[in-house]
mmCIF file of C-alpha atoms in Angstrom:
data_model
loop_
_atom_site.group_PDB
_atom_site.id
_atom_site.type_symbol
_atom_site.label_atom_id
_atom_site.label_comp_id
_atom_site.label_asym_id
_atom_site.label_seq_id
_atom_site.Cartn_x
_atom_site.Cartn_y
_atom_site.Cartn_z
ATOM 1 C CA MET A 190 1.851 17.642 -10.503
ATOM 2 C CA SER A 191 2.695 15.513 -7.494
ATOM 3 C CA LYS A 192 6.347 15.079 -6.610
ATOM 4 C CA TYR A 193 5.629 11.329 -6.579
ATOM 5 C CA ASP A 194 4.249 11.153 -10.119
ATOM 6 C CA TYR A 195 6.394 8.614 -11.957
ATOM 7 C CA GLY A 196 3.676 7.660 -14.424
ATOM 8 C CA TYR A 197 1.732 4.443 -14.739
ATOM 9 C CA GLU A 198 4.038 2.299 -16.840
ATOM 10 C CA LEU A 199 5.020 -0.988 -15.228
ATOM 11 C CA VAL A 200 8.773 -1.151 -15.913
ATOM 12 C CA PRO A 201 10.609 -4.505 -15.789
ATOM 13 C CA GLY A 202 13.422 -4.535 -13.230
ATOM 14 C CA THR A 203 11.670 -2.177 -10.799
ATOM 15 C CA THR A 204 10.344 -3.069 -7.366
ATOM 16 C CA THR A 205 6.839 -2.294 -8.609
ATOM 17 C CA PHE A 206 7.198 -4.827 -11.427
ATOM 18 C CA TRP A 207 8.601 -7.409 -8.975
ATOM 19 C CA ALA A 208 5.629 -6.968 -6.613
ATOM 20 C CA PHE A 209 3.128 -7.113 -9.484
ATOM 21 C CA GLN A 210 4.571 -10.455 -10.601
ATOM 22 C CA LYS A 211 4.431 -11.917 -7.059
ATOM 23 C CA ILE A 212 0.789 -11.019 -6.369
ATOM 24 C CA GLN A 213 -1.895 -13.510 -7.342
ATOM 25 C CA PRO A 214 -5.098 -12.425 -9.125
ATOM 26 C CA GLU A 215 -8.147 -11.519 -7.023
ATOM 27 C CA SER A 216 -6.084 -10.845 -3.908
ATOM 28 C CA ARG A 217 -6.734 -8.292 -1.179
ATOM 29 C CA ILE A 218 -3.855 -5.831 -0.993
ATOM 30 C CA LEU A 219 -2.767 -3.121 1.434
ATOM 31 C CA GLU A 220 -0.187 -0.858 -0.190
ATOM 32 C CA LEU A 221 1.841 1.588 1.871
ATOM 33 C CA GLY A 222 3.154 4.601 -0.005
ATOM 34 C CA PRO A 223 1.545 3.959 -3.393
ATOM 35 C CA ALA A 224 2.388 7.458 -4.721
ATOM 36 C CA ILE A 225 -0.087 8.064 -7.581
ATOM 37 C CA GLY A 226 -1.140 4.420 -7.741
ATOM 38 C CA ASN A 227 1.058 2.770 -10.368
ATOM 39 C CA LEU A 228 0.937 -0.669 -8.745
ATOM 40 C CA ALA A 229 -2.655 -0.252 -7.545
ATOM 41 C CA LYS A 230 -3.763 0.549 -11.106
ATOM 42 C CA HIS A 231 -2.219 -2.601 -12.568
ATOM 43 C CA LEU A 232 -3.386 -4.818 -9.722
ATOM 44 C CA SER A 233 -6.976 -3.609 -9.851
ATOM 45 C CA GLU A 234 -7.287 -3.469 -13.650
ATOM 46 C CA GLU A 235 -5.226 -6.483 -14.727
ATOM 47 C CA LYS A 236 -5.478 -8.862 -11.764
ATOM 48 C CA ASN A 237 -8.879 -7.884 -10.379
ATOM 49 C CA CYS A 238 -7.398 -7.230 -6.929
ATOM 50 C CA VAL A 239 -8.985 -5.155 -4.174
ATOM 51 C CA VAL A 240 -6.451 -2.541 -3.094
ATOM 52 C CA ASP A 241 -6.446 -0.328 -0.003
ATOM 53 C CA ILE A 242 -3.794 2.368 0.344
ATOM 54 C CA ILE A 243 -1.981 4.441 2.950
ATOM 55 C CA GLU A 244 -0.271 7.546 1.520
ATOM 56 C CA ILE A 245 1.092 10.507 3.469
ATOM 57 C CA ASP A 246 1.216 12.752 0.376
ATOM 58 C CA GLU A 247 -2.423 13.730 -0.009
ATOM 59 C CA GLU A 248 -2.092 14.974 -3.596
ATOM 60 C CA SER A 249 -0.589 11.679 -4.763
ATOM 61 C CA GLY A 250 -3.028 9.667 -2.681
ATOM 62 C CA LYS A 251 -6.019 11.332 -4.315
ATOM 63 C CA LYS A 252 -4.737 10.161 -7.703
ATOM 64 C CA ALA A 253 -4.135 6.649 -6.371
ATOM 65 C CA MET A 254 -7.662 6.477 -4.939
ATOM 66 C CA GLN A 255 -9.128 5.978 -8.406
ATOM 67 C CA PHE A 256 -7.666 2.448 -8.204
ATOM 68 C CA ALA A 257 -8.316 1.775 -4.512
ATOM 69 C CA ARG A 258 -11.299 0.667 -2.458
ATOM 70 C CA LYS A 259 -10.237 2.400 0.749
ATOM 71 C CA GLY A 260 -7.559 4.972 1.450
ATOM 72 C CA PHE A 261 -5.896 6.777 4.326
ATOM 73 C CA LEU A 262 -4.357 9.976 3.018
ATOM 74 C CA GLY A 263 -2.435 12.934 4.361
ATOM 75 C CA MET A 264 -0.456 13.831 7.456
ATOM 76 C CA GLU A 265 -3.091 12.575 9.911
ATOM 77 C CA GLU A 266 -4.775 9.551 8.335
ATOM 78 C CA GLY A 267 -1.927 8.422 6.068
ATOM 79 C CA ASN A 268 0.959 8.911 8.457
ATOM 80 C CA LEU A 269 2.400 5.498 9.328
ATOM 81 C CA GLU A 270 3.871 6.913 12.533
ATOM 82 C CA LYS A 271 0.376 7.644 13.837
ATOM 83 C CA ASP A 272 -2.242 5.008 14.625
ATOM 84 C CA PHE A 273 -5.321 6.282 12.742
ATOM 85 C CA TRP A 274 -4.893 3.951 9.734
ATOM 86 C CA TYR A 275 -4.224 0.943 11.945
ATOM 87 C CA GLU A 276 -7.155 1.536 14.276
ATOM 88 C CA GLN A 277 -9.532 1.924 11.319
ATOM 89 C CA LEU A 278 -8.337 -1.218 9.552
ATOM 90 C CA LYS A 279 -8.323 -3.266 12.754
ATOM 91 C CA MET A 280 -11.820 -2.073 13.683
ATOM 92 C CA ALA A 281 -13.095 -2.980 10.191
ATOM 93 C CA GLY A 282 -11.603 -6.465 10.527
ATOM 94 C CA ASP A 283 -9.653 -6.081 7.293
ATOM 95 C CA ALA A 284 -7.237 -8.915 6.493
ATOM 96 C CA TYR A 285 -4.944 -8.944 3.486
ATOM 97 C CA ASP A 286 -3.348 -11.518 1.222
ATOM 98 C CA TYR A 287 -0.449 -9.128 0.622
ATOM 99 C CA ILE A 288 0.865 -5.997 2.259
ATOM 100 C CA VAL A 289 3.162 -4.105 -0.099
ATOM 101 C CA ILE A 290 5.842 -1.764 1.234
ATOM 102 C CA LEU A 291 8.087 -0.579 -1.602
ATOM 103 C CA ASP A 292 10.797 1.953 -0.769
ATOM 104 C CA VAL A 293 8.923 3.206 2.306
ATOM 105 C CA LEU A 294 10.315 1.608 5.473
ATOM 106 C CA GLU A 295 13.551 3.590 5.366
ATOM 107 C CA HIS A 296 11.486 6.775 5.852
ATOM 108 C CA ILE A 297 9.808 5.571 9.065
ATOM 109 C CA ARG A 298 11.394 6.248 12.451
ATOM 110 C CA ASN A 299 9.942 3.152 14.127
ATOM 111 C CA ALA A 300 9.621 0.682 11.269
ATOM 112 C CA GLU A 301 9.588 -2.280 13.654
ATOM 113 C CA ASP A 302 6.408 -0.989 15.315
ATOM 114 C CA VAL A 303 4.727 -0.488 11.931
ATOM 115 C CA LEU A 304 5.704 -3.991 10.803
ATOM 116 C CA ARG A 305 4.323 -5.477 14.036
ATOM 117 C CA LYS A 306 0.972 -3.769 13.423
ATOM 118 C CA LEU A 307 0.913 -4.817 9.785
ATOM 119 C CA GLY A 308 1.462 -8.422 10.765
ATOM 120 C CA THR A 309 -1.877 -8.392 12.587
ATOM 121 C CA LEU A 310 -3.617 -7.319 9.351
ATOM 122 C CA LEU A 311 -2.402 -10.267 7.277
ATOM 123 C CA LYS A 312 -4.413 -13.362 6.527
ATOM 124 C CA GLU A 313 -2.900 -16.498 8.035
ATOM 125 C CA ASP A 314 -1.104 -17.347 4.777
ATOM 126 C CA GLY A 315 -0.552 -13.706 3.774
ATOM 127 C CA GLU A 316 2.751 -12.153 2.755
ATOM 128 C CA ILE A 317 4.451 -8.811 3.276
ATOM 129 C CA LEU A 318 6.391 -7.700 0.196
ATOM 130 C CA ILE A 319 9.162 -5.280 1.191
ATOM 131 C CA SER A 320 11.857 -3.467 -0.733
#
């Protein structure tokens, strides 16, 4: 079992529940640190969203991938402090309605750099949801 396995229930009062309520149906989402995919599951199944993920914990990321279109997993591809994920998304021309960063930024040494990169991946009217 992954150390980031908190189940798939969407619990009122949590940051995951807050983000789920903010996101509009049929949106394109980039989620950083999805763990096993709690939010991705509900967004893809209940709101018909397209979700891409970046997860450093490969075991958790593999579980989350069942709800995602594209994923960057593990210490090389899913490490926000490296540029692999960004270069791939930029090269693909991906643009998102929402970028979701729940309880992740405090674990990144250079969060400002990551946020700058993420800003270039948003649609013009896109939003970054941060907790």
